[in-house]
PDB file of C-alpha atoms in Angstrom:
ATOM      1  CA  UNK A   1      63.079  88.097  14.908  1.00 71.00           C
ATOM      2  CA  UNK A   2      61.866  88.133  11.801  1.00 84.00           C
ATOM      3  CA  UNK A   3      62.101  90.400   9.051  1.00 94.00           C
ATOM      4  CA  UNK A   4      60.422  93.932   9.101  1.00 95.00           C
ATOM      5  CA  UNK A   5      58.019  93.255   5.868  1.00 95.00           C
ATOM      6  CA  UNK A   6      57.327  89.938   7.152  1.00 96.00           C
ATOM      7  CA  UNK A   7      56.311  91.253  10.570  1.00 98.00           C
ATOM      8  CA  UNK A   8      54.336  93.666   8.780  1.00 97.00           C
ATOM      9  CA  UNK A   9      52.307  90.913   6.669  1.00 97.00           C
ATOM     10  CA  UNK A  10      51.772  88.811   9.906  1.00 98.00           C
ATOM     11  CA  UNK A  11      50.884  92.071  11.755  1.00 98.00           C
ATOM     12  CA  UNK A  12      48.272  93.182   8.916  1.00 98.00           C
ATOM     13  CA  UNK A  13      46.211  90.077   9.317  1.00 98.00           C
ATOM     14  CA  UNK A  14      46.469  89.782  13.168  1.00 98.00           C
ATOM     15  CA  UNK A  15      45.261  93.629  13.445  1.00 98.00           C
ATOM     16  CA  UNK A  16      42.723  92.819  10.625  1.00 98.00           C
ATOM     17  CA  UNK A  17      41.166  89.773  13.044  1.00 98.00           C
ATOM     18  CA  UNK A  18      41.216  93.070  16.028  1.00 98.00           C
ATOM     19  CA  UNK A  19      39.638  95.500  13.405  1.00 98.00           C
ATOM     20  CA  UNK A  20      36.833  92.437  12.859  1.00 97.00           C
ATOM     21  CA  UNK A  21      35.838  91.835  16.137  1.00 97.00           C
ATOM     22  CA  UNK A  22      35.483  95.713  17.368  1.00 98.00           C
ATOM     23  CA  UNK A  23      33.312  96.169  14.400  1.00 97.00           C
ATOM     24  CA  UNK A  24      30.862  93.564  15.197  1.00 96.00           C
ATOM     25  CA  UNK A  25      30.884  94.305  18.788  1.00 96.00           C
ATOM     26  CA  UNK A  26      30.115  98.028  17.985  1.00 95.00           C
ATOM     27  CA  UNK A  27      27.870  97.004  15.059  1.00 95.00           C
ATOM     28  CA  UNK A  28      25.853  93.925  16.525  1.00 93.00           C
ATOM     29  CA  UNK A  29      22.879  93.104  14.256  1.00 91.00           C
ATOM     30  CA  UNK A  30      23.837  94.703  11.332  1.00 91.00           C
ATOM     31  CA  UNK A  31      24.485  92.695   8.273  1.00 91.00           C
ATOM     32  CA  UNK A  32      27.869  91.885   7.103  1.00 89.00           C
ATOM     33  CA  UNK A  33      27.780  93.877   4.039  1.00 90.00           C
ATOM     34  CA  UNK A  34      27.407  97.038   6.220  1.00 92.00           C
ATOM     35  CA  UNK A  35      30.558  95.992   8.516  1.00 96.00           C
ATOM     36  CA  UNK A  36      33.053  96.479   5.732  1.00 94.00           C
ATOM     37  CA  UNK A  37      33.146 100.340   5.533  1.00 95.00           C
ATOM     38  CA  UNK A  38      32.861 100.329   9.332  1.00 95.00           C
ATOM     39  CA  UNK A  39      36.303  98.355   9.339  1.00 97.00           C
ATOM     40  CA  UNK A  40      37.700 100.674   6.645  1.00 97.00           C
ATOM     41  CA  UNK A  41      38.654 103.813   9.212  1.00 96.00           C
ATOM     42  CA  UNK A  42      40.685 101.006  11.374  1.00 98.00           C
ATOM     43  CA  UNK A  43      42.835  99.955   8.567  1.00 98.00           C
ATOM     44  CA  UNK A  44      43.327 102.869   6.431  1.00 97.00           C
ATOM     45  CA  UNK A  45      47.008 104.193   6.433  1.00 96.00           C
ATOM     46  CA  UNK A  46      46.394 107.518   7.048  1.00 97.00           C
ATOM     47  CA  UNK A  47      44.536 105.941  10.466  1.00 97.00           C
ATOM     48  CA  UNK A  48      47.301 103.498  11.344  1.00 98.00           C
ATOM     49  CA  UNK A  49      50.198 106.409  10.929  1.00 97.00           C
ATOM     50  CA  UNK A  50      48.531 108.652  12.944  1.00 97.00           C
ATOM     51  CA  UNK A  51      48.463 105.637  16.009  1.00 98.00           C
ATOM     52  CA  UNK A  52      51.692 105.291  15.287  1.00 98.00           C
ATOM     53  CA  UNK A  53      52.828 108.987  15.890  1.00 97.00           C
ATOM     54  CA  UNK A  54      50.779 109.080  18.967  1.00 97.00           C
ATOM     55  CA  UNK A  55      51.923 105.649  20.089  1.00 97.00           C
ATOM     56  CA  UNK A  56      56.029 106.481  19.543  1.00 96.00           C
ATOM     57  CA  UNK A  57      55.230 109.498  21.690  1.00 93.00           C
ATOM     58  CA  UNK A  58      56.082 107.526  25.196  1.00 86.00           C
ATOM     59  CA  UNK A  59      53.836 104.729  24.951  1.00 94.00           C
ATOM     60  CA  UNK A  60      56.218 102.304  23.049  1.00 98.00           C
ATOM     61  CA  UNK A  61      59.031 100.304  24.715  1.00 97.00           C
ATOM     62  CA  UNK A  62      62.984 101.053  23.548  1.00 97.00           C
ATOM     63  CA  UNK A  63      62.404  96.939  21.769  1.00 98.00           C
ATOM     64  CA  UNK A  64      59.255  98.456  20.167  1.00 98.00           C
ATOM     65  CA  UNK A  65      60.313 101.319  19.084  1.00 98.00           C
ATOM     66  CA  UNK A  66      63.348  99.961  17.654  1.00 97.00           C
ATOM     67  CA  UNK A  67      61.121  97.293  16.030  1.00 98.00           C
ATOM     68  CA  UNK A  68      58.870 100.321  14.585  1.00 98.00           C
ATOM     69  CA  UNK A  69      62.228 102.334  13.419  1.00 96.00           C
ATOM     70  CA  UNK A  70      63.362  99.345  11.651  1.00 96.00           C
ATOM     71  CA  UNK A  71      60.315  98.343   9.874  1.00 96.00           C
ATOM     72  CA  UNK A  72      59.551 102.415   9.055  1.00 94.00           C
ATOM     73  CA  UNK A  73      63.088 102.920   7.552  1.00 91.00           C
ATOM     74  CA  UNK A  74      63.035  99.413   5.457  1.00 85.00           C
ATOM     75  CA  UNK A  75      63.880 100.386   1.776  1.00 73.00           C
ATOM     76  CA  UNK A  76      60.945  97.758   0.087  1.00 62.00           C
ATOM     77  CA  UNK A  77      58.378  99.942   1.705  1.00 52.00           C
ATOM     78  CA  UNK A  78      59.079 102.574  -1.058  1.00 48.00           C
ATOM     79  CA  UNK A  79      59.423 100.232  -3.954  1.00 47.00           C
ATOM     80  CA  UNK A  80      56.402  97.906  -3.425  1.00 49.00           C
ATOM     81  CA  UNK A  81      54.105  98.987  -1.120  1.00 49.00           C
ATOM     82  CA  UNK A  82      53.886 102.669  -2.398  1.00 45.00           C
ATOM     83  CA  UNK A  83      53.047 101.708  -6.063  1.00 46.00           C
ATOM     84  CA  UNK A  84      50.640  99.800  -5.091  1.00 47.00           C
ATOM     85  CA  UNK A  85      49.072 101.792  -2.373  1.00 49.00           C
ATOM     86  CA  UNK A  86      45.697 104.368  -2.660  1.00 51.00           C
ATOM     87  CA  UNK A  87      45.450 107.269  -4.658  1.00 51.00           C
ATOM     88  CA  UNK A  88      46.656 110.112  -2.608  1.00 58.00           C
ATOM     89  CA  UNK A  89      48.359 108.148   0.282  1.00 72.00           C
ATOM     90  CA  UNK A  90      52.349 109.426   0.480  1.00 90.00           C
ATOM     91  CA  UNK A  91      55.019 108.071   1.173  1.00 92.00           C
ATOM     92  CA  UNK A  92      55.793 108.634   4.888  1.00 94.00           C
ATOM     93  CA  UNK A  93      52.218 108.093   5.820  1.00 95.00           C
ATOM     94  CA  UNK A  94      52.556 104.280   3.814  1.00 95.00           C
ATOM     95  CA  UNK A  95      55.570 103.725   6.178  1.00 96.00           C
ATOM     96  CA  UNK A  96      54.156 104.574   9.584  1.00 97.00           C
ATOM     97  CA  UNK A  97      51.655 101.962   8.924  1.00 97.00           C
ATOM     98  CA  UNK A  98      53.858  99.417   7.690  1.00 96.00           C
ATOM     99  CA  UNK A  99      55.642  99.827  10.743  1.00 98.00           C
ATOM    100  CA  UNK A 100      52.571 100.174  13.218  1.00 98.00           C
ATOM    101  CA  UNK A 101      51.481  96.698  11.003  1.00 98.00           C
ATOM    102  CA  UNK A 102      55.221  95.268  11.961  1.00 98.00           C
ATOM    103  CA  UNK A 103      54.895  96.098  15.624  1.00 98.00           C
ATOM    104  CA  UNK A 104      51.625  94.263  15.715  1.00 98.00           C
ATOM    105  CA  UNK A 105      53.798  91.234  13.804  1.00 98.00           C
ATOM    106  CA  UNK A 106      56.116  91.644  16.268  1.00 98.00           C
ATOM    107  CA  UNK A 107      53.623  91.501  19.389  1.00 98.00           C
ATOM    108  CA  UNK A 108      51.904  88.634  18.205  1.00 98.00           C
ATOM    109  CA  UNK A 109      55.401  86.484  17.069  1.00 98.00           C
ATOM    110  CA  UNK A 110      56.782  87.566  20.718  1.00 98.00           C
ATOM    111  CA  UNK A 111      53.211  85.801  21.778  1.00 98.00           C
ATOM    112  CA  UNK A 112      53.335  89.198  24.058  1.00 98.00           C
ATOM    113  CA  UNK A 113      49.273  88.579  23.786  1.00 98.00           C
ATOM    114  CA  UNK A 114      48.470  91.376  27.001  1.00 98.00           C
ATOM    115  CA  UNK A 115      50.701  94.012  25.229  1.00 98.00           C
ATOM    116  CA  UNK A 116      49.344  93.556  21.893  1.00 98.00           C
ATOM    117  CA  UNK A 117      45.682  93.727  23.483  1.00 98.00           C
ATOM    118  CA  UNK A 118      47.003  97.154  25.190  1.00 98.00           C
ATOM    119  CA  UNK A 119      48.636  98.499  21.935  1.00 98.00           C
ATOM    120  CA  UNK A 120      45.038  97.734  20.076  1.00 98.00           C
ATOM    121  CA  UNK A 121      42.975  98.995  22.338  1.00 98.00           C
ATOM    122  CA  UNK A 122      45.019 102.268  22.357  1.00 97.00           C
ATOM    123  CA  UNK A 123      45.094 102.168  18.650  1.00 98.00           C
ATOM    124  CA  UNK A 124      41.146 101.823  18.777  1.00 98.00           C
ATOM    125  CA  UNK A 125      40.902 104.895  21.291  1.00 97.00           C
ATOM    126  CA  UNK A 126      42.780 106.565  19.340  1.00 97.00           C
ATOM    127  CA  UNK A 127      41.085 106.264  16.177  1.00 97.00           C
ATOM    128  CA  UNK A 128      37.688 106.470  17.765  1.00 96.00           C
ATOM    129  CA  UNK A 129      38.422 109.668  19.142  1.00 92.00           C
ATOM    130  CA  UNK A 130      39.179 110.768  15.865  1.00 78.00           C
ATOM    131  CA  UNK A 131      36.150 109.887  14.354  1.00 71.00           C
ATOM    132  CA  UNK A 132      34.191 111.656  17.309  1.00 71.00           C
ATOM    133  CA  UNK A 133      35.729 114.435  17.090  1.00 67.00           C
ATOM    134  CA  UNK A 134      34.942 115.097  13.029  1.00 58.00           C
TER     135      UNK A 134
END
């Protein structure tokens, strides 16, 4: 298995290719300029830690959630991703989406294809309920 921040860079493009195709199947006809901001609530940390939380709360396999523990205690996550990260986003949110990012790595490396689709899909209910209910 790979390393946790390299899971999590795989797993940040693989969701990002997800994020793209819900948008344009919830968006269809609308002009790529107007996509963007739509794709924005999928990837935002705050939006990915909050999957996460619901996700480690029985959904997750023991070999996911240790893959999720790993990747949310790795010591890099403070040093490089934080300084770099939004205005306003802390600390412990910017490592629950790391890790939900390195479980997605993870999936997709395993080529576990029907559990990453499940793990999406509940990560898109989850932040579509969300958004509903504001």
């Amino acid at each position: 298995m790979a390393d946790s921040m390299a899971l999590a860079y795989l797993g940040d493009s693989v969701y990002e290719v997800f994020v793209r195709e819900r948008v344009m199947e919830l968006n269809e006809g609308r002009h790529v300029d107007r996509l963007h901001p739509e794709a924005v609530k999928y990837v935002r940390s705050d939006a990915q830690a909050r999957v996460l939380k619901q996700l480690m709360d029985g959904i997750l396999t023991e070999e996911e959630l240790t893959v999720v523990k790993r990747a949310r205690n790795h010591r890099q996550i403070a040093s490089k991703r934080i300084k770099s990260s939004r205005k306003g986003s802390d600390p412990v949110t910017e490592k629950l989406a790391t890790a939900f990012e390195a479980l997605i790595g993870f999936l997709w490396q395993e080529r576990r294809t029907e559990r990453l689709k499940e793990i999406v899909d509940a990560a898109f209910a989850i932040i579509e309920g969300a958004e509903e209910a504001r």
